[in-house]
Amino acid sequence: MANKFKPISISLSPNVQKDDVALAWKLLFQPWKWKQGNAIKKLEEDFKKYLGVKYAVSFNSGRSSLYAILKALNLPKESKVGLQAFTCNAVPNPILWAGLNPVYIDCANDFNIDTNKIPNNLSALIVQHTFGLPADTQEIQQTYQGIIIEDFAHTLGKDIKVFGDAAFFSFSRDKVISCVYGGMAVTNNPEIAEKLAETQKEFGMPGLFWIKQQILHPLLLHHIILPLYHFIDLGKLFLIASQWLHVLSKAVSWQEKRGLKPDYFPKALPNAQALMALNQFKKLDNFNNHRKNIAEFYFKELVNTQFVLPKNDGIFLRFAVQHPKAHEILYEAWHQQNMLLGDWYRSPVDPRDTQLPELKYEKGMCQNAERLSKITLNLPTHINISLGRSPATGEATQDAQRIVNFLKKWS
Ligand SMILES: Cc1ncc(COP(=O)(O)O)c(C=O)c1O
C-alpha cells in the first residue's frame, strides 16, 4: 500500500548524497582499486592532521579498531576491561574476542558512563561518547588512573580532543561519516602505534566479495530501497532479502549477537572504503553544522514538553530524548507517518536480540541503562533531513518540522 508521507529515516545510509552514489558507481567498475591504493594512507594522514594526533591506523570497522587496540595493549588473558552499559554489542565483542573480561558499568542520565561507579580493579576502561555527547573526561581522570580507550564511534569533529591512551572511530553506515563499514584507531603512544601497524598487516584485507557488498550498499539504498519506503514494507522487505541473499552486509551478524566473531572481522580497511570515507570526510564540517542546526531546532520546539532533552553539547549524531511512551511513539511514527526514528539503545547491550548472558551481561547489572533503554528514542539530524517550513505555503513539508509536529501530540 502506498503511503501518503515521504519516508524519513534515521538509519538507512543517512549521510549518502549524490556524489557518494556517483563514486560508488565508479568504484563498482574499477575492481583493481578495491583492495590496495593511495587512499588508505591519505585517509590516515588526513585523520592525524584533523585530530592533531601522532598516529592513525585504519581498519574495516570500529570493532576491528577496538580489537586491534586491545591486542596492542597486550593485557594478560581474562583481564577486566570496563565499558558502560547502554552500548552496542560491537563494544563488548572485541573484548571477548581478545580473551578478556567485559565489566559493565552503569550509565548516568546523560547516556555516558556514571563516573561514580567505575571500579578500581580494571586493566583498562573504554569511555564512550554516546550520541556524540561528550563524556566528562576530567571527572573520569579524577576517579580512574589506568589505561583509557576512548570510543568515538558516535563522534568526530573539530572540537574532539583525544585524551585516552588510544581511541577509535567508526565509519559504519549510520555514523558521523560513512563508508558502510570502516574505522580508525588513533594514539599518541609510539609503542601502541607500532603494534597497531603490525596488527593491520597481520589482519589483512577483507575479500573482494565483502568489498563489493559495501560498494553496492549506497547504490541499492539510493536507487531502490529508499524509494520503495514510500510503500511501507516493500523497502524493508527488499533490504532484508538483499541481506539474506548476501548482496548487502548486515550491520550486526548473528554471530555477534552471541559473542562470536564473523570471519570478516577484524580486517584492515580496503582502498575502496577509504575512497568512500575520504569523500565523506571532506564534507564532515558541513555535516556537523547541519546536525547542530537541526538540534537547535529540536531544542527550541521541544522545550517545556514531556520530552526530556539531552545536554546541549557535542555533535548530536542523533538527538536523543526520553519519554515514558518512547516505544509507542516509535511504533506510531513508523506505522502512521512513515518516519523511521531511532531506538538506540533498546537494550543495555544492543541490538535487543543480543544474547545478553553470552555477552556476559546479567539482567539487573546496570539498572539505569535498563531504565533508559525503555524510555529513549532518537531523532535524526543527518544531512538529508531538511529543516523548516515550506516557504511557499508555510506548511510543515520539511522533515524536522514534520517530526516535531508529530511529537507535539505526545508533549
Ligand atoms: C558506541 C559504539 N561503539 C562502537 C561501535 C562499533 O563501530 P563499528 O560499527 O564501526 O564496528 C558502535 C557501532 O556499531 C557503537 O554504537
Short mmCIF file of C-alpha atoms and ligand atoms in Angstrom, two decimals:
data_model
loop_
_atom_site.label_atom_id
_atom_site.label_comp_id
_atom_site.label_asym_id
_atom_site.label_seq_id
_atom_site.Cartn_x
_atom_site.Cartn_y
_atom_site.Cartn_z
CA MET A 1 0.00 0.00 0.00
CA ALA A 2 1.37 3.40 -0.93
CA ASN A 3 1.94 5.80 1.95
CA LYS A 4 0.96 9.44 1.60
CA PHE A 5 4.03 10.58 3.54
CA LYS A 6 7.55 10.92 2.20
CA PRO A 7 9.73 8.49 4.15
CA ILE A 8 12.00 9.93 6.84
CA SER A 9 14.70 7.58 8.05
CA ILE A 10 17.31 7.92 10.74
CA SER A 11 19.37 4.94 9.71
CA LEU A 12 19.28 3.90 6.06
CA SER A 13 22.53 5.31 4.64
CA PRO A 14 21.74 8.67 6.26
CA ASN A 15 24.87 10.53 5.10
CA VAL A 16 24.83 9.45 1.49
CA GLN A 17 24.48 12.20 -1.10
CA LYS A 18 24.53 12.17 -4.90
CA ASP A 19 28.33 12.49 -5.14
CA ASP A 20 28.74 9.45 -2.84
CA VAL A 21 26.42 7.45 -5.08
CA ALA A 22 28.34 8.57 -8.20
CA LEU A 23 31.60 7.49 -6.54
CA ALA A 24 30.16 4.08 -5.66
CA TRP A 25 29.05 3.57 -9.30
CA LYS A 26 32.56 4.42 -10.49
CA LEU A 27 34.17 2.10 -7.97
CA LEU A 28 31.88 -0.77 -8.88
CA PHE A 29 33.55 -0.88 -12.30
CA GLN A 30 37.12 -0.42 -11.02
CA PRO A 31 37.81 -3.62 -9.07
CA TRP A 32 41.57 -3.04 -9.36
CA LYS A 33 41.13 -0.16 -6.89
CA TRP A 34 39.22 -2.17 -4.31
CA LYS A 35 41.98 -3.58 -2.11
CA GLN A 36 45.18 -1.56 -2.49
CA GLY A 37 45.72 2.09 -3.38
CA ASN A 38 46.81 5.50 -2.09
CA ALA A 39 43.52 6.33 -0.38
CA ILE A 40 44.30 4.29 2.74
CA LYS A 41 47.42 6.31 3.64
CA LYS A 42 45.74 9.56 2.60
CA LEU A 43 42.81 8.92 4.94
CA GLU A 44 45.18 8.07 7.80
CA GLU A 45 47.25 11.22 7.17
CA ASP A 46 44.17 13.48 6.89
CA PHE A 47 42.81 12.00 10.08
CA LYS A 48 46.01 12.64 12.01
CA LYS A 49 46.08 16.25 10.89
CA TYR A 50 42.41 16.86 11.60
CA LEU A 51 42.58 15.46 15.13
CA GLY A 52 46.09 16.60 15.95
CA VAL A 53 47.19 13.10 16.97
CA LYS A 54 50.51 11.44 16.17
CA TYR A 55 49.34 8.10 14.78
CA ALA A 56 46.25 6.84 12.95
CA VAL A 57 45.83 3.27 11.68
CA SER A 58 42.76 2.24 9.68
CA PHE A 59 40.65 -0.92 9.96
CA ASN A 60 37.45 -2.22 8.38
CA SER A 61 35.23 -1.16 11.32
CA GLY A 62 35.22 0.45 14.73
CA ARG A 63 35.04 -3.01 16.30
CA SER A 64 38.15 -4.17 14.38
CA SER A 65 39.92 -0.99 15.55
CA LEU A 66 39.00 -1.67 19.17
CA TYR A 67 40.14 -5.27 18.84
CA ALA A 68 43.47 -4.07 17.40
CA ILE A 69 43.92 -1.62 20.30
CA LEU A 70 43.21 -4.36 22.86
CA LYS A 71 45.74 -6.61 21.13
CA ALA A 72 48.30 -3.80 21.06
CA LEU A 73 47.88 -3.29 24.82
CA ASN A 74 48.86 -6.92 25.34
CA LEU A 75 46.85 -7.35 28.56
CA PRO A 76 47.06 -10.69 30.36
CA LYS A 77 44.22 -13.13 29.44
CA GLU A 78 40.99 -12.65 31.42
CA SER A 79 41.96 -9.07 32.38
CA LYS A 80 39.00 -6.89 33.27
CA VAL A 81 38.04 -4.22 30.74
CA GLY A 82 35.39 -1.73 31.87
CA LEU A 83 32.74 -0.42 29.49
CA GLN A 84 29.42 1.26 30.02
CA ALA A 85 26.08 -0.45 29.56
CA PHE A 86 23.75 1.30 27.09
CA THR A 87 26.05 0.36 24.26
CA CYS A 88 26.22 -1.75 21.11
CA ASN A 89 27.42 -5.36 21.23
CA ALA A 90 30.24 -4.19 18.90
CA VAL A 91 32.00 -2.92 22.06
CA PRO A 92 31.99 -5.97 24.39
CA ASN A 93 32.54 -8.37 21.47
CA PRO A 94 36.16 -7.34 20.72
CA ILE A 95 36.86 -7.66 24.47
CA LEU A 96 35.61 -11.25 24.37
CA TRP A 97 37.39 -12.00 21.08
CA ALA A 98 40.64 -10.84 22.72
CA GLY A 99 40.14 -13.32 25.60
CA LEU A 100 39.41 -10.52 28.10
CA ASN A 101 36.53 -9.95 30.51
CA PRO A 102 33.99 -7.17 29.94
CA VAL A 103 32.89 -5.42 33.15
CA TYR A 104 29.70 -3.43 32.65
CA ILE A 105 29.38 -0.10 34.41
CA ASP A 106 26.05 1.69 34.68
CA CYS A 107 25.47 4.91 32.77
CA ALA A 108 24.22 8.24 34.07
CA ASN A 109 21.15 10.05 32.75
CA ASP A 110 23.24 11.74 30.06
CA PHE A 111 23.78 8.28 28.45
CA ASN A 112 27.51 8.29 29.30
CA ILE A 113 29.37 6.32 31.96
CA ASP A 114 28.42 7.02 35.57
CA THR A 115 31.76 8.27 36.87
CA ASN A 116 30.82 7.35 40.45
CA LYS A 117 30.53 3.68 39.56
CA ILE A 118 33.93 2.96 37.98
CA PRO A 119 35.52 0.07 39.92
CA ASN A 120 39.20 0.24 40.80
CA ASN A 121 40.21 -3.25 39.66
CA LEU A 122 40.17 -2.68 35.88
CA SER A 123 43.08 -3.23 33.50
CA ALA A 124 41.56 -0.81 31.00
CA LEU A 125 38.46 1.37 30.67
CA ILE A 126 36.52 2.17 27.50
CA VAL A 127 34.99 5.64 27.58
CA GLN A 128 32.07 6.06 25.18
CA HIS A 129 30.80 9.44 23.99
CA THR A 130 27.24 8.32 23.39
CA PHE A 131 25.27 10.05 20.59
CA GLY A 132 28.21 12.47 20.25
CA LEU A 133 27.54 13.90 23.75
CA PRO A 134 30.99 14.26 25.32
CA ALA A 135 31.74 12.18 28.41
CA ASP A 136 33.15 14.09 31.38
CA THR A 137 36.78 13.14 30.83
CA GLN A 138 38.12 15.37 33.61
CA GLU A 139 35.96 13.71 36.20
CA ILE A 140 36.85 10.26 34.84
CA GLN A 141 40.54 11.04 35.21
CA GLN A 142 39.99 12.03 38.83
CA THR A 143 38.41 8.67 39.71
CA TYR A 144 40.36 6.36 37.40
CA GLN A 145 44.09 6.39 36.66
CA GLY A 146 44.51 3.25 34.49
CA ILE A 147 44.58 2.75 30.70
CA ILE A 148 41.81 4.58 28.85
CA ILE A 149 40.46 3.73 25.39
CA GLU A 150 38.05 6.30 24.03
CA ASP A 151 35.12 5.11 21.95
CA PHE A 152 34.48 7.89 19.45
CA ALA A 153 32.18 5.75 17.29
CA HIS A 154 29.43 8.36 17.70
CA THR A 155 31.53 11.45 17.31
CA LEU A 156 34.07 13.17 15.10
CA GLY A 157 34.52 16.88 14.67
CA LYS A 158 36.84 19.81 15.12
CA ASP A 159 36.28 20.05 18.90
CA ILE A 160 37.35 16.45 19.57
CA LYS A 161 40.36 16.12 21.84
CA VAL A 162 41.77 12.65 22.33
CA PHE A 163 42.70 12.27 26.00
CA GLY A 164 42.89 8.47 26.28
CA ASP A 165 45.94 6.24 25.67
CA ALA A 166 44.23 5.20 22.45
CA ALA A 167 40.89 5.86 20.76
CA PHE A 168 38.83 4.56 17.88
CA PHE A 169 36.33 5.93 15.37
CA SER A 170 33.67 4.29 13.24
CA PHE A 171 32.63 4.95 9.65
CA SER A 172 29.80 2.47 9.60
CA ARG A 173 26.54 3.05 7.80
CA ASP A 174 24.85 5.39 10.27
CA LYS A 175 27.82 7.08 11.90
CA VAL A 176 29.24 10.62 11.62
CA ILE A 177 30.78 9.87 8.23
CA SER A 178 30.22 6.60 6.47
CA CYS A 179 31.82 4.16 4.06
CA VAL A 180 29.30 1.45 5.13
CA TYR A 181 32.00 -0.27 7.22
CA GLY A 182 35.24 1.31 8.35
CA GLY A 183 37.14 2.54 11.36
CA MET A 184 40.30 4.18 12.66
CA ALA A 185 42.47 3.58 15.71
CA VAL A 186 44.48 6.59 16.92
CA THR A 187 47.09 7.14 19.62
CA ASN A 188 49.94 9.42 20.65
CA ASN A 189 51.88 6.49 22.08
CA PRO A 190 54.61 5.22 19.67
CA GLU A 191 54.67 1.69 21.13
CA ILE A 192 50.91 1.24 20.75
CA ALA A 193 51.15 2.74 17.24
CA GLU A 194 53.85 0.31 16.20
CA LYS A 195 51.77 -2.65 17.35
CA LEU A 196 48.67 -1.27 15.63
CA ALA A 197 50.57 -1.06 12.33
CA GLU A 198 51.76 -4.67 12.75
CA THR A 199 48.22 -5.77 13.57
CA GLN A 200 46.84 -4.03 10.48
CA LYS A 201 49.24 -6.08 8.32
CA GLU A 202 48.50 -9.28 10.20
CA PHE A 203 44.70 -8.87 9.81
CA GLY A 204 44.99 -8.40 6.03
CA MET A 205 42.27 -7.19 3.67
CA PRO A 206 38.70 -8.50 3.58
CA GLY A 207 37.75 -10.45 0.44
CA LEU A 208 36.52 -8.91 -2.84
CA PHE A 209 33.01 -10.24 -2.24
CA TRP A 210 32.79 -8.34 1.07
CA ILE A 211 34.11 -5.15 -0.52
CA LYS A 212 31.54 -5.44 -3.30
CA GLN A 213 28.76 -5.71 -0.70
CA GLN A 214 29.86 -2.38 0.78
CA ILE A 215 30.06 -0.66 -2.62
CA LEU A 216 26.57 -1.90 -3.51
CA HIS A 217 25.11 -0.57 -0.27
CA PRO A 218 24.72 3.13 -1.20
CA LEU A 219 23.64 2.14 -4.71
CA LEU A 220 20.81 -0.18 -3.72
CA LEU A 221 19.75 2.07 -0.84
CA HIS A 222 19.62 5.18 -3.00
CA HIS A 223 18.09 3.72 -6.17
CA ILE A 224 15.78 1.01 -4.87
CA ILE A 225 15.34 0.60 -1.13
CA LEU A 226 14.71 4.19 -0.03
CA PRO A 227 12.33 4.97 -2.93
CA LEU A 228 10.43 1.77 -2.06
CA TYR A 229 9.99 3.01 1.51
CA HIS A 230 7.09 5.04 0.12
CA PHE A 231 5.33 1.69 0.05
CA ILE A 232 5.98 1.00 3.70
CA ASP A 233 7.03 -2.65 3.92
CA LEU A 234 8.34 -3.05 0.37
CA GLY A 235 11.59 -1.15 1.01
CA LYS A 236 12.16 -3.07 4.20
CA LEU A 237 11.44 -6.40 2.51
CA PHE A 238 13.90 -5.62 -0.28
CA LEU A 239 16.56 -4.71 2.28
CA ILE A 240 16.01 -7.91 4.29
CA ALA A 241 16.03 -10.03 1.09
CA SER A 242 19.27 -8.37 -0.11
CA GLN A 243 20.93 -9.07 3.24
CA TRP A 244 19.59 -12.61 3.36
CA LEU A 245 20.96 -13.27 -0.14
CA HIS A 246 24.28 -11.67 0.95
CA VAL A 247 24.03 -8.96 -1.71
CA LEU A 248 24.34 -6.45 1.15
CA SER A 249 26.01 -6.83 4.53
CA LYS A 250 24.17 -6.60 7.83
CA ALA A 251 25.11 -4.03 10.49
CA VAL A 252 25.42 -6.82 13.08
CA SER A 253 25.79 -10.52 12.29
CA TRP A 254 24.03 -13.39 14.09
CA GLN A 255 27.41 -14.49 15.46
CA GLU A 256 27.96 -11.14 17.15
CA LYS A 257 24.61 -11.40 18.91
CA ARG A 258 26.08 -14.47 20.62
CA GLY A 259 29.54 -13.11 21.42
CA LEU A 260 31.11 -14.90 18.43
CA LYS A 261 33.27 -13.46 15.67
CA PRO A 262 32.30 -13.42 11.98
CA ASP A 263 35.21 -14.13 9.60
CA TYR A 264 35.23 -10.63 8.02
CA PHE A 265 36.31 -9.06 11.34
CA PRO A 266 38.93 -7.98 12.24
CA LYS A 267 40.42 -6.76 8.94
CA ALA A 268 42.29 -3.80 7.51
CA LEU A 269 40.43 -1.04 5.63
CA PRO A 270 40.34 -1.66 1.87
CA ASN A 271 41.16 1.15 -0.57
CA ALA A 272 37.57 1.28 -1.91
CA GLN A 273 36.20 2.03 1.57
CA ALA A 274 38.99 4.54 2.18
CA LEU A 275 37.97 6.38 -1.03
CA MET A 276 34.35 6.46 0.10
CA ALA A 277 35.39 7.66 3.58
CA LEU A 278 37.61 10.40 2.12
CA ASN A 279 34.70 11.70 0.05
CA GLN A 280 32.61 11.95 3.22
CA PHE A 281 35.47 13.32 5.33
CA LYS A 282 35.71 16.46 3.19
CA LYS A 283 32.02 17.13 4.00
CA LEU A 284 32.38 16.48 7.74
CA ASP A 285 32.24 20.07 9.00
CA ASN A 286 29.23 20.74 6.79
CA PHE A 287 27.51 17.58 8.14
CA ASN A 288 28.18 18.67 11.72
CA ASN A 289 26.95 22.24 11.18
CA HIS A 290 23.75 20.81 9.78
CA ARG A 291 23.43 18.46 12.80
CA LYS A 292 23.83 21.41 15.16
CA ASN A 293 21.18 23.46 13.33
CA ILE A 294 18.69 20.61 13.46
CA ALA A 295 19.48 20.00 17.15
CA GLU A 296 18.90 23.69 17.91
CA PHE A 297 15.53 23.43 16.21
CA TYR A 298 14.57 20.39 18.31
CA PHE A 299 15.70 22.17 21.49
CA LYS A 300 13.58 25.18 20.64
CA GLU A 301 10.50 23.20 19.69
CA LEU A 302 10.56 20.56 22.41
CA VAL A 303 11.50 22.66 25.42
CA ASN A 304 8.85 22.61 28.19
CA THR A 305 7.27 19.41 26.91
CA GLN A 306 7.20 15.92 28.41
CA PHE A 307 10.31 15.08 26.39
CA VAL A 308 13.50 15.06 28.46
CA LEU A 309 16.12 16.71 26.24
CA PRO A 310 19.85 15.89 26.04
CA LYS A 311 22.58 18.21 27.29
CA ASN A 312 23.43 20.89 24.75
CA ASP A 313 26.96 19.82 23.85
CA GLY A 314 28.83 17.80 21.21
CA ILE A 315 27.90 16.97 17.64
CA PHE A 316 24.45 15.31 18.01
CA LEU A 317 24.94 12.27 15.81
CA ARG A 318 21.38 11.59 16.91
CA PHE A 319 19.19 13.81 19.10
CA ALA A 320 18.28 11.50 21.99
CA VAL A 321 15.19 12.29 24.03
CA GLN A 322 13.49 10.46 26.87
CA HIS A 323 9.74 9.90 27.09
CA PRO A 324 7.73 7.33 29.10
CA LYS A 325 5.99 6.22 25.88
CA ALA A 326 9.14 6.10 23.72
CA HIS A 327 8.36 2.74 22.13
CA GLU A 328 4.75 3.60 21.39
CA ILE A 329 5.96 6.79 19.72
CA LEU A 330 8.48 4.85 17.62
CA TYR A 331 5.77 2.42 16.54
CA GLU A 332 3.26 5.09 15.61
CA ALA A 333 5.85 7.23 13.82
CA TRP A 334 6.65 4.27 11.62
CA HIS A 335 3.18 2.85 11.02
CA GLN A 336 1.23 6.08 10.68
CA GLN A 337 3.74 8.66 9.48
CA ASN A 338 6.38 6.68 7.52
CA MET A 339 9.06 8.03 9.88
CA LEU A 340 11.78 5.68 10.99
CA LEU A 341 13.03 7.25 14.23
CA GLY A 342 15.89 5.69 16.18
CA ASP A 343 15.85 3.23 19.05
CA TRP A 344 19.46 3.36 20.26
CA TYR A 345 19.64 1.67 22.64
CA ARG A 346 16.72 -0.56 23.27
CA SER A 347 18.73 -2.95 25.37
CA PRO A 348 21.67 -2.30 27.74
CA VAL A 349 23.69 -4.22 25.13
CA ASP A 350 22.05 -3.60 21.76
CA PRO A 351 20.54 -4.82 19.40
CA ARG A 352 17.78 -6.19 21.56
CA ASP A 353 18.01 -9.77 20.28
CA THR A 354 21.61 -9.95 21.57
CA GLN A 355 22.01 -12.92 23.91
CA LEU A 356 22.99 -10.91 26.97
CA PRO A 357 24.43 -13.74 29.11
CA GLU A 358 26.71 -14.73 26.20
CA LEU A 359 27.98 -11.15 26.18
CA LYS A 360 28.49 -11.52 29.98
CA TYR A 361 25.68 -9.13 30.85
CA GLU A 362 23.23 -10.29 33.53
CA LYS A 363 19.86 -8.60 33.91
CA GLY A 364 19.86 -6.07 36.76
CA MET A 365 23.61 -5.35 36.48
CA CYS A 366 23.11 -1.78 35.26
CA GLN A 367 19.68 -0.57 36.25
CA ASN A 368 19.86 2.94 34.91
CA ALA A 369 20.93 1.65 31.48
CA GLU A 370 17.98 -0.75 31.56
CA ARG A 371 15.63 2.08 32.53
CA LEU A 372 16.96 4.36 29.79
CA SER A 373 16.62 1.62 27.19
CA LYS A 374 12.85 1.63 27.83
CA ILE A 375 12.34 5.39 27.50
CA THR A 376 14.84 6.61 24.91
CA LEU A 377 14.18 7.47 21.29
CA ASN A 378 16.41 9.29 18.83
CA LEU A 379 15.57 11.96 16.29
CA PRO A 380 17.56 12.25 13.06
CA THR A 381 19.95 15.15 12.49
CA HIS A 382 21.74 13.96 9.34
CA ILE A 383 22.36 15.94 6.16
CA ASN A 384 19.33 14.51 4.35
CA ILE A 385 16.90 15.85 6.98
CA SER A 386 15.52 19.15 5.76
CA LEU A 387 14.75 21.98 8.13
CA GLY A 388 11.89 24.50 8.34
CA ARG A 389 8.52 25.04 6.71
CA SER A 390 7.76 25.31 3.03
CA PRO A 391 8.44 28.97 2.10
CA ALA A 392 5.58 28.87 -0.40
CA THR A 393 2.74 27.55 1.76
CA GLY A 394 4.03 27.68 5.34
CA GLU A 395 3.08 24.01 5.63
CA ALA A 396 5.19 21.51 7.55
CA THR A 397 6.50 19.79 4.47
CA GLN A 398 10.06 19.80 5.74
CA ASP A 399 11.38 16.83 7.66
CA ALA A 400 12.40 18.32 11.02
CA GLN A 401 9.14 20.26 11.25
CA ARG A 402 7.13 17.14 10.40
CA ILE A 403 8.91 15.19 13.15
CA VAL A 404 8.29 17.92 15.72
CA ASN A 405 4.62 18.28 14.72
CA PHE A 406 4.15 14.57 15.22
CA LEU A 407 5.95 14.58 18.59
CA LYS A 408 3.93 17.52 19.93
CA LYS A 409 0.94 15.22 20.16
CA TRP A 410 2.86 13.42 22.93
CA SER A 411 4.03 16.53 24.71
C1 LIG B 1 29.02 3.01 20.86
C2 LIG B 1 29.60 2.20 19.73
N1 LIG B 1 30.88 1.85 19.78
C3 LIG B 1 31.45 1.13 18.79
C4 LIG B 1 30.72 0.73 17.69
C5 LIG B 1 31.40 -0.09 16.64
O1 LIG B 1 31.56 0.58 15.44
P1 LIG B 1 31.53 -0.24 14.06
O2 LIG B 1 30.11 -0.39 13.66
O3 LIG B 1 32.29 0.62 13.11
O4 LIG B 1 32.21 -1.53 14.30
C6 LIG B 1 29.38 1.09 17.60
C7 LIG B 1 28.54 0.77 16.45
O5 LIG B 1 28.27 -0.16 15.96
C8 LIG B 1 28.79 1.84 18.65
O6 LIG B 1 27.49 2.19 18.60
#
